[in-house]
Amino acid sequence: MSTTATTSVASTTSVASWDDLVAAALLGTERRTPPVAPRPGQDAPSALLDAAALSTVRRRAGLRPAPSRPLPGRAPEDPRPALPTAARSRLALLLADRSAPGRGGPRSAPDLAELLPQWLALANHHGYRVPDALLPALLDAARARTDLRPEALTLGGPRALWLARLNPDWKFALRGAAGRAPTPLPEPSDVAAAPDDEQLLWEEGLFAERVSLLASARHRDPAAGLALLSGTWSTERAEDRLMFLDSLRDDLSPSDEPFLEQALSDRSRNVRATAAELLSALPGSALAARMAERSRGCVALTTDEPTAGERIAVRPPDECDSGMQRDGIVAKPPSGRGKRSWWLGQLVEATPLDRWSEWFGGRTPAEIVALPVTDGWQADLHAAWCRAAVRQRSAEWCRALLGTPAVAPVTAGEAAPAAWRDPAKLLSALPARERAEWVAEFIASHGLSDAFRLLGVCTVPWAEPLGRAVVDALDIARDAGSYPWSFSGVMGLAERCLDPSQADRLEVLTAIPDETEGAAPGAGGYWAEAFQRLVGTLRLRAAMQAELAPT
């Protein structure tokens, strides 16, 4: 097509939508006037085909019709290996299916849209890059689903950012994805060789590029990364200061304390709260020591004279002074919460956990948790210890607060003495294997009805005996004639989290069972379809893994 022809067609297709072009092509130019003006000597069908060809190129390039402008620079190189042929075809299929998740097929067919996050994570694990032709579809998928963005932008790499600058629909990529670097981190040798380029990128780069650079610098040299942030801290916007501060979390060290102490005086309340949280995660920090001293004045071991038994006596603070507020204590409690209990909880959760053993005669966490608490303060005290155990990643305290699965509370809101416990959060601090074993025993004792949140914190694929416990509980529910839709959430998790090698063992469950007396009508058929879908999904996941495996 000549330059003149291209300009002529471009001027008409700038106002003609793709749907209008398709409609004219389907009905024919004799029945419907095309939305394009033919050039001199050109007939209507030819003009329509030229316009459709140009529009197709624009769609594939990820560009919207617009007035002409200077061509963009070349896309940056991405040295990562290309996807294997079978994996590339699989990605195209997953992206094409995303528009109608869970619909358009039999109930026993796998839900491809739910497998896309897992596929992206596995592809990134192997270090692949997305094919250039699939970048627009990948960015469209990430635009529609925020849960895909971190992995999608990692797979897209530097070319995803380059392409996102050309289409305002993809501007989310330029803001980063929840603080996670969307592009491959620069090699240390590259950064060290060009410190001026690094400084220029930090001062003038896009937010996503700056987050990526800070994460890389922190991982390589925490002090150098902190120096980079300190140099522009006072000029950053409050929301950016918050995101940058949160990015210090992964490589947090005692050397960060002076900077975080200064951030306690930040004009943004959210920045101050985050700085206080990070400081409380450093057991040797001055803030942790100040919080410990305040907690020691509120919680102490005492002896009950009539029974000569030891108890924990609690006397919450009478006020929230300016020093407490500077250290991150929020003075105003939520609706329905007492002020003094609110202040007490914040003090205790910011106190280093090892101090309690020191103050309580060398007792272990399990022995401390077992001590009675006076005047009805047990729930507040133990809830604060739970938050501290999760924040400080103390597996020993989490075990003590969790207790045994057989007597664990089933919900965080139950009206029971142990209502302060949130097993899902406490489990997150335990090793993956121990987590799976605890949840498996919980399911054996309590069934699946209250296990959904607990299953969500277990590492994928589920380690044994967890996978077997889930399948056995589903089989028991089926044999008992339970309403099958009550377990659809757990069945969906099983499709994504069970080890794919379990598919053959589950084949026997795909048969339609005999209906028992009192069973929900049609339940047997539903259960059979659900297990067929489970087996089919597991086999599909196994195929995906094989396709992505390096040769």
PDB file of C-alpha atoms in Angstrom, residues 165-386:
ATOM      1  CA  ARG A 165       3.578   3.424  26.920  1.00  0.00           C
ATOM      2  CA  LEU A 166       1.807   3.233  23.561  1.00  0.00           C
ATOM      3  CA  ASN A 167      -1.687   2.418  24.845  1.00  0.00           C
ATOM      4  CA  PRO A 168      -3.437   4.237  27.718  1.00  0.00           C
ATOM      5  CA  ASP A 169      -5.447   1.084  28.451  1.00  0.00           C
ATOM      6  CA  TRP A 170      -2.255  -0.451  29.833  1.00  0.00           C
ATOM      7  CA  LYS A 171      -1.078   2.453  31.965  1.00  0.00           C
ATOM      8  CA  PHE A 172      -1.430   0.212  35.047  1.00  0.00           C
ATOM      9  CA  ALA A 173       1.839  -1.447  33.990  1.00  0.00           C
ATOM     10  CA  LEU A 174       3.678   1.859  34.355  1.00  0.00           C
ATOM     11  CA  ARG A 175       2.567   2.155  37.976  1.00  0.00           C
ATOM     12  CA  GLY A 176       3.965  -1.241  38.891  1.00  0.00           C
ATOM     13  CA  ALA A 177       2.031  -4.066  40.518  1.00  0.00           C
ATOM     14  CA  ALA A 178       1.589  -3.732  44.289  1.00  0.00           C
ATOM     15  CA  GLY A 179       5.216  -2.688  44.684  1.00  0.00           C
ATOM     16  CA  ARG A 180       6.547  -5.717  42.848  1.00  0.00           C
ATOM     17  CA  ALA A 181       9.116  -5.135  40.155  1.00  0.00           C
ATOM     18  CA  PRO A 182       7.507  -5.830  36.774  1.00  0.00           C
ATOM     19  CA  THR A 183      10.764  -6.120  34.844  1.00  0.00           C
ATOM     20  CA  PRO A 184      13.785  -8.356  35.346  1.00  0.00           C
ATOM     21  CA  LEU A 185      16.110  -6.819  37.901  1.00  0.00           C
ATOM     22  CA  PRO A 186      19.388  -5.483  36.508  1.00  0.00           C
ATOM     23  CA  GLU A 187      22.485  -7.524  37.065  1.00  0.00           C
ATOM     24  CA  PRO A 188      24.807  -6.144  39.750  1.00  0.00           C
ATOM     25  CA  SER A 189      27.611  -5.794  37.206  1.00  0.00           C
ATOM     26  CA  ASP A 190      25.420  -3.657  34.950  1.00  0.00           C
ATOM     27  CA  VAL A 191      24.456  -1.285  37.761  1.00  0.00           C
ATOM     28  CA  ALA A 192      27.962  -1.059  39.173  1.00  0.00           C
ATOM     29  CA  ALA A 193      29.320  -0.205  35.749  1.00  0.00           C
ATOM     30  CA  ALA A 194      26.962   2.730  35.290  1.00  0.00           C
ATOM     31  CA  PRO A 195      26.175   4.432  38.638  1.00  0.00           C
ATOM     32  CA  ASP A 196      25.273   7.673  36.845  1.00  0.00           C
ATOM     33  CA  ASP A 197      22.663   5.833  34.766  1.00  0.00           C
ATOM     34  CA  GLU A 198      21.241   4.287  37.923  1.00  0.00           C
ATOM     35  CA  GLN A 199      20.935   7.687  39.598  1.00  0.00           C
ATOM     36  CA  LEU A 200      19.335   9.167  36.482  1.00  0.00           C
ATOM     37  CA  LEU A 201      16.809   6.342  36.319  1.00  0.00           C
ATOM     38  CA  TRP A 202      15.986   6.815  39.996  1.00  0.00           C
ATOM     39  CA  GLU A 203      15.437  10.551  39.566  1.00  0.00           C
ATOM     40  CA  GLU A 204      13.608  10.538  36.229  1.00  0.00           C
ATOM     41  CA  GLY A 205      12.268   7.023  35.654  1.00  0.00           C
ATOM     42  CA  LEU A 206       8.694   5.817  35.728  1.00  0.00           C
ATOM     43  CA  PHE A 207       7.388   4.714  39.104  1.00  0.00           C
ATOM     44  CA  ALA A 208       7.506   1.016  38.143  1.00  0.00           C
ATOM     45  CA  GLU A 209      11.122   1.412  37.001  1.00  0.00           C
ATOM     46  CA  ARG A 210      12.041   3.169  40.256  1.00  0.00           C
ATOM     47  CA  VAL A 211      10.420   0.429  42.357  1.00  0.00           C
ATOM     48  CA  SER A 212      12.319  -2.186  40.344  1.00  0.00           C
ATOM     49  CA  LEU A 213      15.583  -0.309  40.757  1.00  0.00           C
ATOM     50  CA  LEU A 214      15.103   0.129  44.512  1.00  0.00           C
ATOM     51  CA  ALA A 215      14.285  -3.572  44.960  1.00  0.00           C
ATOM     52  CA  SER A 216      17.375  -4.554  42.978  1.00  0.00           C
ATOM     53  CA  ALA A 217      19.645  -2.146  44.855  1.00  0.00           C
ATOM     54  CA  ARG A 218      18.284  -3.265  48.235  1.00  0.00           C
ATOM     55  CA  HIS A 219      18.770  -6.923  47.393  1.00  0.00           C
ATOM     56  CA  ARG A 220      22.329  -6.287  46.185  1.00  0.00           C
ATOM     57  CA  ASP A 221      23.400  -3.784  48.853  1.00  0.00           C
ATOM     58  CA  PRO A 222      20.760  -2.746  51.445  1.00  0.00           C
ATOM     59  CA  ALA A 223      22.741   0.302  52.528  1.00  0.00           C
ATOM     60  CA  ALA A 224      23.184   1.555  48.946  1.00  0.00           C
ATOM     61  CA  GLY A 225      19.495   1.074  48.256  1.00  0.00           C
ATOM     62  CA  LEU A 226      18.576   2.995  51.385  1.00  0.00           C
ATOM     63  CA  ALA A 227      20.949   5.809  50.383  1.00  0.00           C
ATOM     64  CA  LEU A 228      19.212   5.988  47.017  1.00  0.00           C
ATOM     65  CA  LEU A 229      15.834   6.384  48.712  1.00  0.00           C
ATOM     66  CA  SER A 230      17.102   8.842  51.324  1.00  0.00           C
ATOM     67  CA  GLY A 231      18.405  11.207  48.659  1.00  0.00           C
ATOM     68  CA  THR A 232      14.926  12.005  47.300  1.00  0.00           C
ATOM     69  CA  TRP A 233      12.741  11.093  50.293  1.00  0.00           C
ATOM     70  CA  SER A 234      11.689  14.631  51.182  1.00  0.00           C
ATOM     71  CA  THR A 235      10.504  15.354  47.632  1.00  0.00           C
ATOM     72  CA  GLU A 236       8.463  12.179  47.099  1.00  0.00           C
ATOM     73  CA  ARG A 237       4.671  12.145  47.170  1.00  0.00           C
ATOM     74  CA  ALA A 238       3.074  10.616  50.269  1.00  0.00           C
ATOM     75  CA  GLU A 239       1.670   7.617  48.380  1.00  0.00           C
ATOM     76  CA  ASP A 240       5.068   6.970  46.782  1.00  0.00           C
ATOM     77  CA  ARG A 241       6.858   7.291  50.134  1.00  0.00           C
ATOM     78  CA  LEU A 242       4.508   4.657  51.491  1.00  0.00           C
ATOM     79  CA  MET A 243       5.212   2.236  48.634  1.00  0.00           C
ATOM     80  CA  PHE A 244       8.975   2.786  48.792  1.00  0.00           C
ATOM     81  CA  LEU A 245       8.959   2.324  52.568  1.00  0.00           C
ATOM     82  CA  ASP A 246       7.021  -0.916  52.242  1.00  0.00           C
ATOM     83  CA  SER A 247       9.613  -2.187  49.748  1.00  0.00           C
ATOM     84  CA  LEU A 248      12.224  -2.133  52.556  1.00  0.00           C
ATOM     85  CA  ARG A 249      10.385  -4.984  54.257  1.00  0.00           C
ATOM     86  CA  ASP A 250      12.071  -7.915  52.464  1.00  0.00           C
ATOM     87  CA  ASP A 251      15.665  -6.916  53.218  1.00  0.00           C
ATOM     88  CA  LEU A 252      15.006  -5.154  56.525  1.00  0.00           C
ATOM     89  CA  SER A 253      18.040  -4.927  58.806  1.00  0.00           C
ATOM     90  CA  PRO A 254      19.137  -3.028  61.945  1.00  0.00           C
ATOM     91  CA  SER A 255      21.035  -0.556  59.737  1.00  0.00           C
ATOM     92  CA  ASP A 256      17.654   0.741  58.514  1.00  0.00           C
ATOM     93  CA  GLU A 257      16.670   1.904  62.014  1.00  0.00           C
ATOM     94  CA  PRO A 258      17.917   5.540  61.816  1.00  0.00           C
ATOM     95  CA  PHE A 259      16.003   6.142  58.599  1.00  0.00           C
ATOM     96  CA  LEU A 260      12.844   4.522  59.979  1.00  0.00           C
ATOM     97  CA  GLU A 261      13.103   6.543  63.196  1.00  0.00           C
ATOM     98  CA  GLN A 262      13.067   9.698  61.091  1.00  0.00           C
ATOM     99  CA  ALA A 263      10.042   8.399  59.197  1.00  0.00           C
ATOM    100  CA  LEU A 264       8.152   8.254  62.515  1.00  0.00           C
ATOM    101  CA  SER A 265       7.850  12.036  62.194  1.00  0.00           C
ATOM    102  CA  ASP A 266       6.553  11.931  58.611  1.00  0.00           C
ATOM    103  CA  ARG A 267       3.596  14.157  57.789  1.00  0.00           C
ATOM    104  CA  SER A 268       1.658  11.147  56.419  1.00  0.00           C
ATOM    105  CA  ARG A 269      -0.101   9.016  59.035  1.00  0.00           C
ATOM    106  CA  ASN A 270       0.179   5.897  56.844  1.00  0.00           C
ATOM    107  CA  VAL A 271       3.915   6.398  56.420  1.00  0.00           C
ATOM    108  CA  ARG A 272       4.341   6.807  60.188  1.00  0.00           C
ATOM    109  CA  ALA A 273       2.334   3.636  60.860  1.00  0.00           C
ATOM    110  CA  THR A 274       4.377   1.614  58.355  1.00  0.00           C
ATOM    111  CA  ALA A 275       7.658   2.894  59.791  1.00  0.00           C
ATOM    112  CA  ALA A 276       6.520   1.902  63.294  1.00  0.00           C
ATOM    113  CA  GLU A 277       5.510  -1.561  62.061  1.00  0.00           C
ATOM    114  CA  LEU A 278       8.904  -2.107  60.426  1.00  0.00           C
ATOM    115  CA  LEU A 279      10.746  -0.931  63.531  1.00  0.00           C
ATOM    116  CA  SER A 280       8.721  -3.262  65.734  1.00  0.00           C
ATOM    117  CA  ALA A 281       9.836  -6.127  63.495  1.00  0.00           C
ATOM    118  CA  LEU A 282      13.427  -5.325  64.533  1.00  0.00           C
ATOM    119  CA  PRO A 283      13.633  -6.754  68.082  1.00  0.00           C
ATOM    120  CA  GLY A 284      16.749  -4.711  68.871  1.00  0.00           C
ATOM    121  CA  SER A 285      15.359  -1.360  67.769  1.00  0.00           C
ATOM    122  CA  ALA A 286      14.886   1.562  70.115  1.00  0.00           C
ATOM    123  CA  LEU A 287      11.162   1.601  69.285  1.00  0.00           C
ATOM    124  CA  ALA A 288      10.832  -2.064  70.255  1.00  0.00           C
ATOM    125  CA  ALA A 289      12.582  -1.281  73.543  1.00  0.00           C
ATOM    126  CA  ARG A 290      10.230   1.639  74.215  1.00  0.00           C
ATOM    127  CA  MET A 291       7.199  -0.532  73.477  1.00  0.00           C
ATOM    128  CA  ALA A 292       8.565  -3.289  75.699  1.00  0.00           C
ATOM    129  CA  GLU A 293       9.021  -0.896  78.598  1.00  0.00           C
ATOM    130  CA  ARG A 294       5.431   0.301  78.248  1.00  0.00           C
ATOM    131  CA  SER A 295       4.123  -3.276  77.999  1.00  0.00           C
ATOM    132  CA  ARG A 296       6.045  -4.308  81.084  1.00  0.00           C
ATOM    133  CA  GLY A 297       4.166  -1.688  83.064  1.00  0.00           C
ATOM    134  CA  CYS A 298       0.846  -3.073  81.816  1.00  0.00           C
ATOM    135  CA  VAL A 299       1.357  -6.865  81.948  1.00  0.00           C
ATOM    136  CA  ALA A 300       3.032  -8.687  84.824  1.00  0.00           C
ATOM    137  CA  LEU A 301       3.181 -12.081  86.513  1.00  0.00           C
ATOM    138  CA  THR A 302       1.453 -12.204  89.892  1.00  0.00           C
ATOM    139  CA  THR A 303       0.642 -14.830  92.505  1.00  0.00           C
ATOM    140  CA  ASP A 304      -2.939 -15.575  93.517  1.00  0.00           C
ATOM    141  CA  GLU A 305      -2.634 -15.794  97.307  1.00  0.00           C
ATOM    142  CA  PRO A 306      -5.634 -18.072  98.094  1.00  0.00           C
ATOM    143  CA  THR A 307      -4.508 -20.742  95.647  1.00  0.00           C
ATOM    144  CA  ALA A 308      -0.819 -19.823  95.417  1.00  0.00           C
ATOM    145  CA  GLY A 309      -1.205 -20.062  91.644  1.00  0.00           C
ATOM    146  CA  GLU A 310       0.570 -17.745  89.230  1.00  0.00           C
ATOM    147  CA  ARG A 311      -1.469 -15.556  86.919  1.00  0.00           C
ATOM    148  CA  ILE A 312      -0.925 -12.778  84.447  1.00  0.00           C
ATOM    149  CA  ALA A 313      -2.215  -9.454  85.753  1.00  0.00           C
ATOM    150  CA  VAL A 314      -3.165  -6.823  83.190  1.00  0.00           C
ATOM    151  CA  ARG A 315      -3.489  -3.090  83.748  1.00  0.00           C
ATOM    152  CA  PRO A 316      -3.910  -1.298  80.389  1.00  0.00           C
ATOM    153  CA  PRO A 317      -2.604   2.250  79.902  1.00  0.00           C
ATOM    154  CA  ASP A 318      -4.747   5.118  81.169  1.00  0.00           C
ATOM    155  CA  GLU A 319      -3.860   7.451  78.290  1.00  0.00           C
ATOM    156  CA  CYS A 320      -2.213   7.544  74.883  1.00  0.00           C
ATOM    157  CA  ASP A 321       0.433  10.219  75.253  1.00  0.00           C
ATOM    158  CA  SER A 322       2.329  11.988  72.472  1.00  0.00           C
ATOM    159  CA  GLY A 323       5.296   9.604  72.766  1.00  0.00           C
ATOM    160  CA  MET A 324       3.058   6.594  72.191  1.00  0.00           C
ATOM    161  CA  GLN A 325       1.425   8.260  69.203  1.00  0.00           C
ATOM    162  CA  ARG A 326       4.810   9.089  67.670  1.00  0.00           C
ATOM    163  CA  ASP A 327       5.743   5.433  68.017  1.00  0.00           C
ATOM    164  CA  GLY A 328       2.751   4.391  65.942  1.00  0.00           C
ATOM    165  CA  ILE A 329       0.022   3.895  68.541  1.00  0.00           C
ATOM    166  CA  VAL A 330      -3.292   4.980  67.049  1.00  0.00           C
ATOM    167  CA  ALA A 331      -5.177   6.911  69.721  1.00  0.00           C
ATOM    168  CA  LYS A 332      -8.728   6.580  68.416  1.00  0.00           C
ATOM    169  CA  PRO A 333     -10.109   3.036  68.612  1.00  0.00           C
ATOM    170  CA  PRO A 334     -12.469   1.489  66.041  1.00  0.00           C
ATOM    171  CA  SER A 335     -16.184   1.665  66.688  1.00  0.00           C
ATOM    172  CA  GLY A 336     -17.214  -0.644  69.524  1.00  0.00           C
ATOM    173  CA  ARG A 337     -13.695  -1.062  70.899  1.00  0.00           C
ATOM    174  CA  GLY A 338     -12.636   0.325  74.274  1.00  0.00           C
ATOM    175  CA  LYS A 339      -9.774   2.807  74.295  1.00  0.00           C
ATOM    176  CA  ARG A 340      -7.663   1.096  76.931  1.00  0.00           C
ATOM    177  CA  SER A 341      -7.921  -2.369  75.366  1.00  0.00           C
ATOM    178  CA  TRP A 342      -7.114  -0.822  71.977  1.00  0.00           C
ATOM    179  CA  TRP A 343      -3.958   0.829  73.308  1.00  0.00           C
ATOM    180  CA  LEU A 344      -2.919  -2.302  75.197  1.00  0.00           C
ATOM    181  CA  GLY A 345      -3.193  -4.472  72.089  1.00  0.00           C
ATOM    182  CA  GLN A 346      -0.983  -2.153  70.052  1.00  0.00           C
ATOM    183  CA  LEU A 347       1.672  -2.038  72.760  1.00  0.00           C
ATOM    184  CA  VAL A 348       1.832  -5.791  73.199  1.00  0.00           C
ATOM    185  CA  GLU A 349       1.940  -6.616  69.502  1.00  0.00           C
ATOM    186  CA  ALA A 350       4.934  -4.261  69.056  1.00  0.00           C
ATOM    187  CA  THR A 351       6.870  -5.811  71.951  1.00  0.00           C
ATOM    188  CA  PRO A 352       9.631  -8.344  71.104  1.00  0.00           C
ATOM    189  CA  LEU A 353       8.264 -11.771  72.001  1.00  0.00           C
ATOM    190  CA  ASP A 354      11.439 -12.991  73.659  1.00  0.00           C
ATOM    191  CA  ARG A 355      10.946 -10.376  76.390  1.00  0.00           C
ATOM    192  CA  TRP A 356       7.965 -12.309  77.788  1.00  0.00           C
ATOM    193  CA  SER A 357      10.067 -15.383  78.492  1.00  0.00           C
ATOM    194  CA  GLU A 358      12.631 -13.128  80.155  1.00  0.00           C
ATOM    195  CA  TRP A 359       9.995 -11.422  82.337  1.00  0.00           C
ATOM    196  CA  PHE A 360       8.079 -14.620  83.135  1.00  0.00           C
ATOM    197  CA  GLY A 361      10.911 -16.636  84.628  1.00  0.00           C
ATOM    198  CA  GLY A 362      12.216 -18.315  81.473  1.00  0.00           C
ATOM    199  CA  ARG A 363       8.921 -19.967  80.587  1.00  0.00           C
ATOM    200  CA  THR A 364       8.392 -21.230  77.051  1.00  0.00           C
ATOM    201  CA  PRO A 365       5.711 -19.647  74.829  1.00  0.00           C
ATOM    202  CA  ALA A 366       3.437 -22.653  75.389  1.00  0.00           C
ATOM    203  CA  GLU A 367       3.771 -22.281  79.173  1.00  0.00           C
ATOM    204  CA  ILE A 368       3.097 -18.530  78.987  1.00  0.00           C
ATOM    205  CA  VAL A 369      -0.015 -18.994  76.838  1.00  0.00           C
ATOM    206  CA  ALA A 370      -1.318 -21.581  79.316  1.00  0.00           C
ATOM    207  CA  LEU A 371      -1.175 -19.126  82.254  1.00  0.00           C
ATOM    208  CA  PRO A 372      -4.564 -17.743  83.371  1.00  0.00           C
ATOM    209  CA  VAL A 373      -5.165 -14.016  82.882  1.00  0.00           C
ATOM    210  CA  THR A 374      -6.975 -11.890  85.440  1.00  0.00           C
ATOM    211  CA  ASP A 375     -10.082  -9.746  85.033  1.00  0.00           C
ATOM    212  CA  GLY A 376     -11.161 -10.990  81.615  1.00  0.00           C
ATOM    213  CA  TRP A 377      -8.165  -9.635  79.711  1.00  0.00           C
ATOM    214  CA  GLN A 378      -7.132 -12.965  78.181  1.00  0.00           C
ATOM    215  CA  ALA A 379      -8.745 -12.409  74.779  1.00  0.00           C
ATOM    216  CA  ASP A 380      -7.121  -8.976  74.319  1.00  0.00           C
ATOM    217  CA  LEU A 381      -3.704 -10.140  75.497  1.00  0.00           C
ATOM    218  CA  HIS A 382      -3.649 -13.336  73.453  1.00  0.00           C
ATOM    219  CA  ALA A 383      -4.976 -11.574  70.340  1.00  0.00           C
ATOM    220  CA  ALA A 384      -2.070  -9.116  70.575  1.00  0.00           C
ATOM    221  CA  TRP A 385       0.384 -11.994  70.988  1.00  0.00           C
ATOM    222  CA  CYS A 386      -1.090 -13.567  67.846  1.00  0.00           C
TER     223      CYS A 386
END
